[in-house]
Amino acid sequence: MIELDGQLFDGQTTRSRAASLRVWTDETVRIAVAGSEQTLQLPDLEIPARLANTPRRIRLPDGAIFETPDNDGADALLAAQGRTRRHWLHRLESRWDLVLASAVFVLGFGAAFVVWGVPALARVAAFAVPAETSAWLGEGALEVLDRTLEPSALSDARREALRARLDEVTAAAPDAGDYAFRLVFRGGGDFGANALALPSGQIVLTDELVALADADEELIAVLAHEVGHVVHRHALRQAIQSSTLVIAIVLVTGDLSATSGSVALLPTLLAEARFSQEFEREADAYAVRTLDRAGIDEAHFARILRRMDEDPDEGFASFFSTHPNTDERIRLLERGESGEDAAPRQSLK
Ligand SMILES: [Zn+2]
């Protein structure tokens, strides 16, 4: 128990009366004056910091002041108050501006986490995914895609020639040595002329895209772009980002049913991933570097994109409707301005 002697001022007049203030370990405060006693709680007291040896004026909730020359006693009181977390909660509860500021901080932090934190975490996680898991996910994604894709009608000779082209790309592509790239031939179905990269290193190439190309160099350019997606682990990053958001939404809404089967959904997320503009720019820049190393004119890339864009096939139309800036991308490619900083904004999936 802490006990202090002093004077009690009623806060209205200058009159004071001798009083004593006692604090129990349960934070009950009793102030006795002229035979009567009032009971308070320690967090209710406003205790000023020590100022040399001037008397301490402790303010009570009703505006009264308990003044004491016992600075050591007041310090002990202050220390006891500082030890109690309830004090801070009490002050927070009574300070709506602080509550509001905290809410704004939490919301701001949450938004920043989604904008910067989630992609950064997804990047780290995607590069930590072992090759066997990537292979398993790739197989799952291909199974999902095969509900839409059709068998390829390409001849064995054509497939062999294109596989040799992929080898040319990977030989020139930066950091591609760690991956087992494999071409998978399919009829496009609703996908039309398209190519897409799976985390396993499988690159799906549709017959329609092969038919659309005027030269193999154009297909090499597309493959280089897809290899870029694999090396940068875009599909995994996109899927992890999406599922992290799902988890965040579940945590916020408390709707646990939304998570059930979210792991099982990963292959579908991979198959349906539409890459962000940032990822497409990265893959474009990667393709341009690769073509450069292979000694292939990057104008081939712009040409095949232009043709895909202009093709009347419905598959493209739906694909390009989600990629509105193809013109800008082609213009940048044709001006030779692609690179990490001035890259086209849109591309193949
Ligand atoms: Zn792409």
mmCIF file of C-alpha atoms and ligand atoms in Angstrom:
data_model
loop_
_atom_site.group_PDB
_atom_site.id
_atom_site.type_symbol
_atom_site.label_atom_id
_atom_site.label_comp_id
_atom_site.label_asym_id
_atom_site.label_seq_id
_atom_site.Cartn_x
_atom_site.Cartn_y
_atom_site.Cartn_z
ATOM 1 C CA MET A 1 0.000 0.000 0.000
ATOM 2 C CA ILE A 2 1.154 3.493 -0.823
ATOM 3 C CA GLU A 3 0.099 6.306 1.495
ATOM 4 C CA LEU A 4 0.479 10.057 0.905
ATOM 5 C CA ASP A 5 -0.468 12.996 3.079
ATOM 6 C CA GLY A 6 -1.507 16.318 1.588
ATOM 7 C CA GLN A 7 -4.246 18.839 1.018
ATOM 8 C CA LEU A 8 -7.469 18.425 -0.952
ATOM 9 C CA PHE A 9 -8.669 21.390 -3.041
ATOM 10 C CA ASP A 10 -12.277 21.085 -4.207
ATOM 11 C CA GLY A 11 -11.445 22.679 -7.593
ATOM 12 C CA GLN A 12 -14.042 25.451 -7.110
ATOM 13 C CA THR A 13 -12.541 27.538 -4.324
ATOM 14 C CA THR A 14 -9.022 28.097 -2.994
ATOM 15 C CA ARG A 15 -9.998 26.432 0.289
ATOM 16 C CA SER A 16 -8.143 23.244 1.170
ATOM 17 C CA ARG A 17 -8.459 20.524 3.809
ATOM 18 C CA ALA A 18 -5.925 18.085 5.175
ATOM 19 C CA ALA A 19 -6.362 14.726 3.463
ATOM 20 C CA SER A 20 -4.677 11.386 2.998
ATOM 21 C CA LEU A 21 -4.529 9.259 -0.132
ATOM 22 C CA ARG A 22 -4.028 5.508 0.035
ATOM 23 C CA VAL A 23 -3.636 3.039 -2.826
ATOM 24 C CA TRP A 24 -4.120 -0.719 -2.451
ATOM 25 C CA THR A 25 -2.510 -3.323 -4.680
ATOM 26 C CA ASP A 26 -5.859 -3.875 -6.431
ATOM 27 C CA GLU A 27 -5.591 -0.218 -7.567
ATOM 28 C CA THR A 28 -8.338 0.962 -5.303
ATOM 29 C CA VAL A 29 -7.656 4.522 -4.181
ATOM 30 C CA ARG A 30 -9.208 5.915 -0.981
ATOM 31 C CA ILE A 31 -9.004 9.609 -0.196
ATOM 32 C CA ALA A 32 -9.918 10.446 3.395
ATOM 33 C CA VAL A 33 -10.784 13.967 4.424
ATOM 34 C CA ALA A 34 -12.410 15.202 7.632
ATOM 35 C CA GLY A 35 -13.843 11.822 8.573
ATOM 36 C CA SER A 36 -15.322 11.020 5.143
ATOM 37 C CA GLU A 37 -13.747 8.916 2.444
ATOM 38 C CA GLN A 38 -14.139 8.641 -1.320
ATOM 39 C CA THR A 39 -13.092 5.611 -3.377
ATOM 40 C CA LEU A 40 -11.504 5.886 -6.828
ATOM 41 C CA GLN A 41 -9.452 3.719 -9.185
ATOM 42 C CA LEU A 42 -5.764 4.356 -9.758
ATOM 43 C CA PRO A 43 -6.129 4.850 -13.555
ATOM 44 C CA ASP A 44 -8.583 7.701 -12.838
ATOM 45 C CA LEU A 45 -5.870 9.875 -11.305
ATOM 46 C CA GLU A 46 -3.917 12.369 -13.399
ATOM 47 C CA ILE A 47 -0.490 12.399 -11.805
ATOM 48 C CA PRO A 48 1.951 15.045 -13.104
ATOM 49 C CA ALA A 49 5.645 14.306 -13.560
ATOM 50 C CA ARG A 50 8.105 15.461 -10.905
ATOM 51 C CA LEU A 51 9.318 19.047 -11.184
ATOM 52 C CA ALA A 52 12.230 19.563 -8.757
ATOM 53 C CA ASN A 53 10.770 19.555 -5.273
ATOM 54 C CA THR A 54 7.570 21.461 -5.998
ATOM 55 C CA PRO A 55 4.426 19.878 -4.528
ATOM 56 C CA ARG A 56 2.594 17.464 -6.833
ATOM 57 C CA ARG A 57 -0.946 18.359 -7.814
ATOM 58 C CA ILE A 58 -2.834 15.126 -8.571
ATOM 59 C CA ARG A 59 -6.076 15.759 -10.424
ATOM 60 C CA LEU A 60 -9.150 13.656 -9.575
ATOM 61 C CA PRO A 61 -11.960 12.870 -12.039
ATOM 62 C CA ASP A 62 -14.343 15.398 -10.430
ATOM 63 C CA GLY A 63 -11.835 18.223 -10.926
ATOM 64 C CA ALA A 64 -10.616 18.251 -7.320
ATOM 65 C CA ILE A 65 -6.855 18.416 -6.668
ATOM 66 C CA PHE A 66 -4.925 16.392 -4.142
ATOM 67 C CA GLU A 67 -1.688 18.300 -3.470
ATOM 68 C CA THR A 68 1.189 16.579 -1.711
ATOM 69 C CA PRO A 69 4.781 17.526 -0.891
ATOM 70 C CA ASP A 70 5.585 13.782 -0.857
ATOM 71 C CA ASN A 71 7.351 13.562 -4.227
ATOM 72 C CA ASP A 72 8.697 10.067 -3.592
ATOM 73 C CA GLY A 73 5.218 8.871 -2.731
ATOM 74 C CA ALA A 74 3.805 10.498 -5.888
ATOM 75 C CA ASP A 75 6.550 8.847 -7.950
ATOM 76 C CA ALA A 76 5.617 5.457 -6.461
ATOM 77 C CA LEU A 77 2.002 6.187 -7.412
ATOM 78 C CA LEU A 78 3.024 7.092 -10.943
ATOM 79 C CA ALA A 79 5.081 3.910 -11.235
ATOM 80 C CA ALA A 80 2.165 1.796 -9.995
ATOM 81 C CA GLN A 81 -0.072 3.483 -12.545
ATOM 82 C CA GLY A 82 2.470 2.927 -15.348
ATOM 83 C CA ARG A 83 2.511 -0.787 -14.564
ATOM 84 C CA THR A 84 -1.151 -1.153 -15.234
ATOM 85 C CA ARG A 85 -2.201 -1.705 -18.801
ATOM 86 C CA ARG A 86 -5.759 -0.909 -17.842
ATOM 87 C CA HIS A 87 -4.720 2.690 -17.497
ATOM 88 C CA TRP A 88 -3.900 2.931 -21.175
ATOM 89 C CA LEU A 89 -7.013 1.119 -22.233
ATOM 90 C CA HIS A 90 -8.991 3.463 -20.072
ATOM 91 C CA ARG A 91 -7.386 6.477 -21.673
ATOM 92 C CA LEU A 92 -7.828 5.063 -25.164
ATOM 93 C CA GLU A 93 -11.480 4.383 -24.506
ATOM 94 C CA SER A 94 -12.020 7.926 -23.386
ATOM 95 C CA ARG A 95 -10.100 9.442 -26.286
ATOM 96 C CA TRP A 96 -12.054 9.066 -29.480
ATOM 97 C CA ASP A 97 -9.464 10.914 -31.508
ATOM 98 C CA LEU A 98 -6.915 8.275 -30.552
ATOM 99 C CA VAL A 99 -9.363 5.486 -31.335
ATOM 100 C CA LEU A 100 -10.042 7.020 -34.722
ATOM 101 C CA ALA A 101 -6.338 7.530 -35.407
ATOM 102 C CA SER A 102 -5.720 3.871 -34.517
ATOM 103 C CA ALA A 103 -8.469 2.729 -36.876
ATOM 104 C CA VAL A 104 -7.014 4.835 -39.699
ATOM 105 C CA PHE A 105 -3.564 3.412 -38.940
ATOM 106 C CA VAL A 106 -4.839 -0.180 -39.008
ATOM 107 C CA LEU A 107 -6.713 0.386 -42.286
ATOM 108 C CA GLY A 108 -3.708 2.143 -43.825
ATOM 109 C CA PHE A 109 -1.411 -0.626 -42.705
ATOM 110 C CA GLY A 110 -3.820 -3.207 -44.125
ATOM 111 C CA ALA A 111 -3.930 -1.428 -47.486
ATOM 112 C CA ALA A 112 -0.150 -1.089 -47.608
ATOM 113 C CA PHE A 113 0.156 -4.762 -46.750
ATOM 114 C CA VAL A 114 -2.115 -5.728 -49.634
ATOM 115 C CA VAL A 115 -0.391 -3.393 -52.116
ATOM 116 C CA TRP A 116 3.240 -4.043 -51.202
ATOM 117 C CA GLY A 117 3.400 -6.734 -48.521
ATOM 118 C CA VAL A 118 1.365 -9.434 -50.252
ATOM 119 C CA PRO A 119 3.273 -9.265 -53.576
ATOM 120 C CA ALA A 120 6.591 -9.219 -51.709
ATOM 121 C CA LEU A 121 5.595 -12.223 -49.601
ATOM 122 C CA ALA A 122 4.236 -14.019 -52.660
ATOM 123 C CA ARG A 123 7.537 -13.438 -54.440
ATOM 124 C CA VAL A 124 9.563 -14.920 -51.579
ATOM 125 C CA ALA A 125 7.152 -17.839 -51.228
ATOM 126 C CA ALA A 126 7.064 -18.532 -54.993
ATOM 127 C CA PHE A 127 10.847 -18.787 -55.172
ATOM 128 C CA ALA A 128 10.823 -21.129 -52.163
ATOM 129 C CA VAL A 129 8.441 -23.595 -53.840
ATOM 130 C CA PRO A 130 10.414 -26.797 -54.582
ATOM 131 C CA ALA A 131 10.620 -28.158 -58.124
ATOM 132 C CA GLU A 132 8.486 -31.236 -57.288
ATOM 133 C CA THR A 133 5.679 -29.015 -56.018
ATOM 134 C CA SER A 134 5.914 -26.820 -59.125
ATOM 135 C CA ALA A 135 5.686 -29.958 -61.261
ATOM 136 C CA TRP A 136 2.629 -31.187 -59.324
ATOM 137 C CA LEU A 137 0.924 -27.793 -59.604
ATOM 138 C CA GLY A 138 1.748 -27.603 -63.321
ATOM 139 C CA GLU A 139 0.160 -31.016 -63.926
ATOM 140 C CA GLY A 140 -2.939 -29.933 -62.012
ATOM 141 C CA ALA A 141 -3.185 -26.693 -63.979
ATOM 142 C CA LEU A 142 -2.815 -28.568 -67.276
ATOM 143 C CA GLU A 143 -5.646 -30.918 -66.261
ATOM 144 C CA VAL A 144 -7.854 -27.884 -65.635
ATOM 145 C CA LEU A 145 -6.837 -26.337 -68.965
ATOM 146 C CA ASP A 146 -7.484 -29.588 -70.817
ATOM 147 C CA ARG A 147 -11.177 -29.247 -70.035
ATOM 148 C CA THR A 148 -11.069 -26.414 -72.618
ATOM 149 C CA LEU A 149 -8.117 -27.286 -74.835
ATOM 150 C CA GLU A 150 -8.244 -29.905 -77.568
ATOM 151 C CA PRO A 151 -5.692 -32.410 -78.886
ATOM 152 C CA SER A 152 -3.131 -30.938 -81.267
ATOM 153 C CA ALA A 153 -3.221 -31.781 -84.957
ATOM 154 C CA LEU A 154 0.434 -30.876 -85.545
ATOM 155 C CA SER A 155 2.627 -33.487 -87.196
ATOM 156 C CA ASP A 156 5.425 -35.144 -85.252
ATOM 157 C CA ALA A 157 7.969 -33.464 -87.533
ATOM 158 C CA ARG A 158 6.548 -30.016 -86.812
ATOM 159 C CA ARG A 159 6.531 -30.727 -83.071
ATOM 160 C CA GLU A 160 10.162 -31.834 -83.213
ATOM 161 C CA ALA A 161 11.131 -28.691 -85.134
ATOM 162 C CA LEU A 162 9.362 -26.477 -82.586
ATOM 163 C CA ARG A 163 10.953 -28.332 -79.659
ATOM 164 C CA ALA A 164 14.331 -27.580 -81.242
ATOM 165 C CA ARG A 165 13.275 -23.908 -81.391
ATOM 166 C CA LEU A 166 12.469 -23.951 -77.677
ATOM 167 C CA ASP A 167 15.959 -25.365 -77.017
ATOM 168 C CA GLU A 168 17.378 -22.395 -78.951
ATOM 169 C CA VAL A 169 15.407 -20.024 -76.722
ATOM 170 C CA THR A 170 16.408 -21.634 -73.436
ATOM 171 C CA ALA A 171 20.054 -21.735 -74.489
ATOM 172 C CA ALA A 172 19.948 -17.948 -74.928
ATOM 173 C CA ALA A 173 17.548 -17.126 -72.072
ATOM 174 C CA PRO A 174 19.004 -15.716 -68.834
ATOM 175 C CA ASP A 175 18.671 -17.918 -65.715
ATOM 176 C CA ALA A 176 16.725 -20.575 -67.599
ATOM 177 C CA GLY A 177 19.118 -23.406 -66.718
ATOM 178 C CA ASP A 178 17.298 -24.334 -63.495
ATOM 179 C CA TYR A 179 14.080 -25.244 -65.243
ATOM 180 C CA ALA A 180 13.023 -28.250 -67.303
ATOM 181 C CA PHE A 181 11.163 -26.589 -70.171
ATOM 182 C CA ARG A 182 8.854 -28.711 -72.272
ATOM 183 C CA LEU A 183 6.519 -27.795 -75.102
ATOM 184 C CA VAL A 184 2.951 -29.064 -74.827
ATOM 185 C CA PHE A 185 0.939 -28.954 -78.052
ATOM 186 C CA ARG A 186 -2.806 -28.448 -77.959
ATOM 187 C CA GLY A 187 -5.679 -27.280 -80.099
ATOM 188 C CA GLY A 188 -6.737 -23.891 -78.710
ATOM 189 C CA GLY A 189 -10.506 -24.362 -78.491
ATOM 190 C CA ASP A 190 -11.845 -21.244 -76.797
ATOM 191 C CA PHE A 191 -8.311 -20.078 -76.127
ATOM 192 C CA GLY A 192 -7.650 -19.623 -79.843
ATOM 193 C CA ALA A 193 -4.109 -18.627 -80.801
ATOM 194 C CA ASN A 194 -2.313 -18.551 -77.490
ATOM 195 C CA ALA A 195 0.629 -19.690 -75.452
ATOM 196 C CA LEU A 196 0.878 -20.018 -71.723
ATOM 197 C CA ALA A 197 3.485 -21.008 -69.234
ATOM 198 C CA LEU A 198 2.938 -23.346 -66.282
ATOM 199 C CA PRO A 199 5.133 -23.311 -63.163
ATOM 200 C CA SER A 200 6.396 -26.792 -64.074
ATOM 201 C CA GLY A 201 8.191 -25.288 -67.104
ATOM 202 C CA GLN A 202 5.597 -26.704 -69.475
ATOM 203 C CA ILE A 203 4.692 -24.207 -72.172
ATOM 204 C CA VAL A 204 1.359 -24.781 -73.839
ATOM 205 C CA LEU A 205 1.363 -23.718 -77.497
ATOM 206 C CA THR A 206 -1.860 -23.863 -79.502
ATOM 207 C CA ASP A 207 -2.069 -25.020 -83.112
ATOM 208 C CA GLU A 208 -3.803 -21.755 -83.943
ATOM 209 C CA LEU A 209 -0.809 -19.734 -82.794
ATOM 210 C CA VAL A 210 1.582 -21.948 -84.757
ATOM 211 C CA ALA A 211 -0.586 -21.438 -87.858
ATOM 212 C CA LEU A 212 -0.729 -17.692 -87.294
ATOM 213 C CA ALA A 213 3.054 -17.254 -87.282
ATOM 214 C CA ASP A 214 4.685 -16.324 -90.584
ATOM 215 C CA ALA A 215 8.136 -17.300 -89.375
ATOM 216 C CA ASP A 216 9.493 -19.506 -86.609
ATOM 217 C CA GLU A 217 11.268 -16.439 -85.223
ATOM 218 C CA GLU A 218 7.866 -15.117 -84.247
ATOM 219 C CA LEU A 219 7.147 -18.271 -82.261
ATOM 220 C CA ILE A 220 10.582 -18.060 -80.683
ATOM 221 C CA ALA A 221 9.698 -14.552 -79.504
ATOM 222 C CA VAL A 222 6.483 -15.824 -77.947
ATOM 223 C CA LEU A 223 8.301 -18.729 -76.302
ATOM 224 C CA ALA A 224 10.931 -16.355 -74.927
ATOM 225 C CA HIS A 225 8.121 -14.324 -73.351
ATOM 226 C CA GLU A 226 6.640 -17.479 -71.794
ATOM 227 C CA VAL A 227 10.057 -18.615 -70.528
ATOM 228 C CA GLY A 228 10.257 -15.180 -68.882
ATOM 229 C CA HIS A 229 7.003 -15.889 -67.014
ATOM 230 C CA VAL A 230 8.408 -19.200 -65.753
ATOM 231 C CA VAL A 231 11.820 -17.836 -64.711
ATOM 232 C CA HIS A 232 10.140 -14.954 -62.846
ATOM 233 C CA ARG A 233 7.673 -17.480 -61.329
ATOM 234 C CA HIS A 234 4.750 -15.297 -62.326
ATOM 235 C CA ALA A 235 2.086 -18.039 -62.218
ATOM 236 C CA LEU A 236 3.041 -19.087 -58.686
ATOM 237 C CA ARG A 237 3.272 -15.495 -57.502
ATOM 238 C CA GLN A 238 -0.104 -14.648 -58.983
ATOM 239 C CA ALA A 239 -1.729 -17.724 -57.445
ATOM 240 C CA ILE A 240 -0.156 -17.116 -54.028
ATOM 241 C CA GLN A 241 -1.191 -13.458 -54.117
ATOM 242 C CA SER A 242 -4.765 -14.424 -54.943
ATOM 243 C CA SER A 243 -4.939 -17.068 -52.241
ATOM 244 C CA THR A 244 -3.334 -14.758 -49.679
ATOM 245 C CA LEU A 245 -6.122 -12.312 -50.370
ATOM 246 C CA VAL A 246 -8.645 -15.109 -49.921
ATOM 247 C CA ILE A 247 -7.104 -15.892 -46.529
ATOM 248 C CA ALA A 248 -7.099 -12.194 -45.605
ATOM 249 C CA ILE A 249 -10.755 -11.850 -46.572
ATOM 250 C CA VAL A 250 -11.619 -14.941 -44.540
ATOM 251 C CA LEU A 251 -9.795 -13.552 -41.510
ATOM 252 C CA VAL A 252 -11.604 -10.252 -41.793
ATOM 253 C CA THR A 253 -15.060 -11.647 -42.500
ATOM 254 C CA GLY A 254 -14.711 -14.744 -40.326
ATOM 255 C CA ASP A 255 -16.279 -16.819 -43.095
ATOM 256 C CA LEU A 256 -14.316 -20.040 -42.724
ATOM 257 C CA SER A 257 -16.306 -21.846 -45.393
ATOM 258 C CA ALA A 258 -14.517 -19.701 -47.970
ATOM 259 C CA THR A 259 -11.158 -21.340 -47.237
ATOM 260 C CA SER A 260 -12.291 -24.913 -47.533
ATOM 261 C CA GLY A 261 -10.638 -26.421 -50.529
ATOM 262 C CA SER A 262 -8.554 -23.339 -51.267
ATOM 263 C CA VAL A 263 -5.465 -25.533 -51.571
ATOM 264 C CA ALA A 264 -7.321 -27.817 -53.938
ATOM 265 C CA LEU A 265 -8.228 -24.726 -55.942
ATOM 266 C CA LEU A 266 -4.587 -23.750 -56.518
ATOM 267 C CA PRO A 267 -4.293 -25.496 -59.904
ATOM 268 C CA THR A 268 -7.430 -23.679 -61.057
ATOM 269 C CA LEU A 269 -6.015 -20.378 -59.845
ATOM 270 C CA LEU A 270 -2.871 -21.156 -61.826
ATOM 271 C CA ALA A 271 -4.766 -22.063 -64.959
ATOM 272 C CA GLU A 272 -6.921 -18.972 -64.760
ATOM 273 C CA ALA A 273 -4.247 -16.545 -63.631
ATOM 274 C CA ARG A 274 -4.294 -13.349 -65.632
ATOM 275 C CA PHE A 275 -0.985 -11.713 -65.121
ATOM 276 C CA SER A 276 -0.665 -8.170 -63.910
ATOM 277 C CA GLN A 277 0.716 -5.531 -66.251
ATOM 278 C CA GLU A 278 3.886 -5.556 -64.200
ATOM 279 C CA PHE A 279 4.386 -9.275 -64.848
ATOM 280 C CA GLU A 280 3.674 -8.852 -68.561
ATOM 281 C CA ARG A 281 6.200 -6.017 -68.788
ATOM 282 C CA GLU A 282 8.750 -8.167 -67.025
ATOM 283 C CA ALA A 283 8.139 -11.082 -69.421
ATOM 284 C CA ASP A 284 8.326 -8.730 -72.429
ATOM 285 C CA ALA A 285 11.622 -7.280 -71.267
ATOM 286 C CA TYR A 286 12.905 -10.805 -70.679
ATOM 287 C CA ALA A 287 11.851 -11.839 -74.207
ATOM 288 C CA VAL A 288 13.616 -8.838 -75.743
ATOM 289 C CA ARG A 289 16.848 -9.644 -73.858
ATOM 290 C CA THR A 290 16.620 -13.278 -74.928
ATOM 291 C CA LEU A 291 16.011 -12.415 -78.602
ATOM 292 C CA ASP A 292 18.934 -10.052 -78.445
ATOM 293 C CA ARG A 293 21.220 -12.776 -77.095
ATOM 294 C CA ALA A 294 19.982 -15.230 -79.748
ATOM 295 C CA GLY A 295 20.609 -12.677 -82.491
ATOM 296 C CA ILE A 296 16.940 -12.540 -83.505
ATOM 297 C CA ASP A 297 15.312 -9.271 -84.522
ATOM 298 C CA GLU A 298 12.779 -8.279 -81.859
ATOM 299 C CA ALA A 299 10.517 -6.922 -84.606
ATOM 300 C CA HIS A 300 9.315 -10.527 -84.951
ATOM 301 C CA PHE A 301 7.751 -10.189 -81.513
ATOM 302 C CA ALA A 302 5.833 -7.060 -82.498
ATOM 303 C CA ARG A 303 4.689 -8.737 -85.733
ATOM 304 C CA ILE A 304 3.163 -11.809 -84.096
ATOM 305 C CA LEU A 305 1.456 -9.651 -81.456
ATOM 306 C CA ARG A 306 0.012 -7.411 -84.158
ATOM 307 C CA ARG A 307 -1.312 -10.411 -86.032
ATOM 308 C CA MET A 308 -2.836 -11.943 -82.882
ATOM 309 C CA ASP A 309 -4.485 -8.641 -82.161
ATOM 310 C CA GLU A 310 -5.990 -8.405 -85.643
ATOM 311 C CA ASP A 311 -7.040 -12.022 -85.954
ATOM 312 C CA PRO A 312 -10.840 -12.320 -86.137
ATOM 313 C CA ASP A 313 -10.856 -15.601 -84.199
ATOM 314 C CA GLU A 314 -13.125 -15.266 -81.208
ATOM 315 C CA GLY A 315 -10.512 -16.791 -78.945
ATOM 316 C CA PHE A 316 -8.269 -13.810 -79.446
ATOM 317 C CA ALA A 317 -11.022 -11.300 -79.149
ATOM 318 C CA SER A 318 -11.846 -12.532 -75.687
ATOM 319 C CA PHE A 319 -8.188 -12.754 -74.784
ATOM 320 C CA PHE A 320 -7.329 -9.279 -75.954
ATOM 321 C CA SER A 321 -10.391 -7.760 -74.403
ATOM 322 C CA THR A 322 -8.642 -8.356 -71.096
ATOM 323 C CA HIS A 323 -5.410 -6.907 -72.453
ATOM 324 C CA PRO A 324 -6.452 -3.504 -73.759
ATOM 325 C CA ASN A 325 -3.079 -1.902 -74.329
ATOM 326 C CA THR A 326 -1.681 -4.148 -77.042
ATOM 327 C CA ASP A 327 -1.193 -1.196 -79.405
ATOM 328 C CA GLU A 328 0.979 0.626 -76.941
ATOM 329 C CA ARG A 329 2.980 -2.491 -76.330
ATOM 330 C CA ILE A 330 3.575 -3.095 -80.021
ATOM 331 C CA ARG A 331 4.477 0.554 -80.582
ATOM 332 C CA LEU A 332 7.079 0.375 -77.846
ATOM 333 C CA LEU A 333 8.478 -2.852 -79.238
ATOM 334 C CA GLU A 334 8.687 -1.393 -82.739
ATOM 335 C CA ARG A 335 10.475 1.664 -81.440
ATOM 336 C CA GLY A 336 12.881 -0.658 -79.659
ATOM 337 C CA GLU A 337 12.104 0.896 -76.328
ATOM 338 C CA SER A 338 11.303 -2.199 -74.369
ATOM 339 C CA GLY A 339 13.383 -2.869 -71.390
ATOM 340 C CA GLU A 340 12.920 -2.913 -67.661
ATOM 341 C CA ASP A 341 11.954 0.741 -67.590
ATOM 342 C CA ALA A 342 10.245 1.486 -70.871
ATOM 343 C CA ALA A 343 8.530 -1.781 -71.591
ATOM 344 C CA PRO A 344 5.235 -2.473 -73.300
ATOM 345 C CA ARG A 345 2.332 -2.839 -70.930
ATOM 346 C CA GLN A 346 0.446 -5.810 -72.258
ATOM 347 C CA SER A 347 1.147 -9.153 -73.765
ATOM 348 C CA LEU A 348 0.350 -12.742 -74.187
ATOM 349 C CA LYS A 349 -0.866 -14.570 -71.228
HETATM 350 ZN ZN ZN B 1 2.509 -12.947 -70.827
#
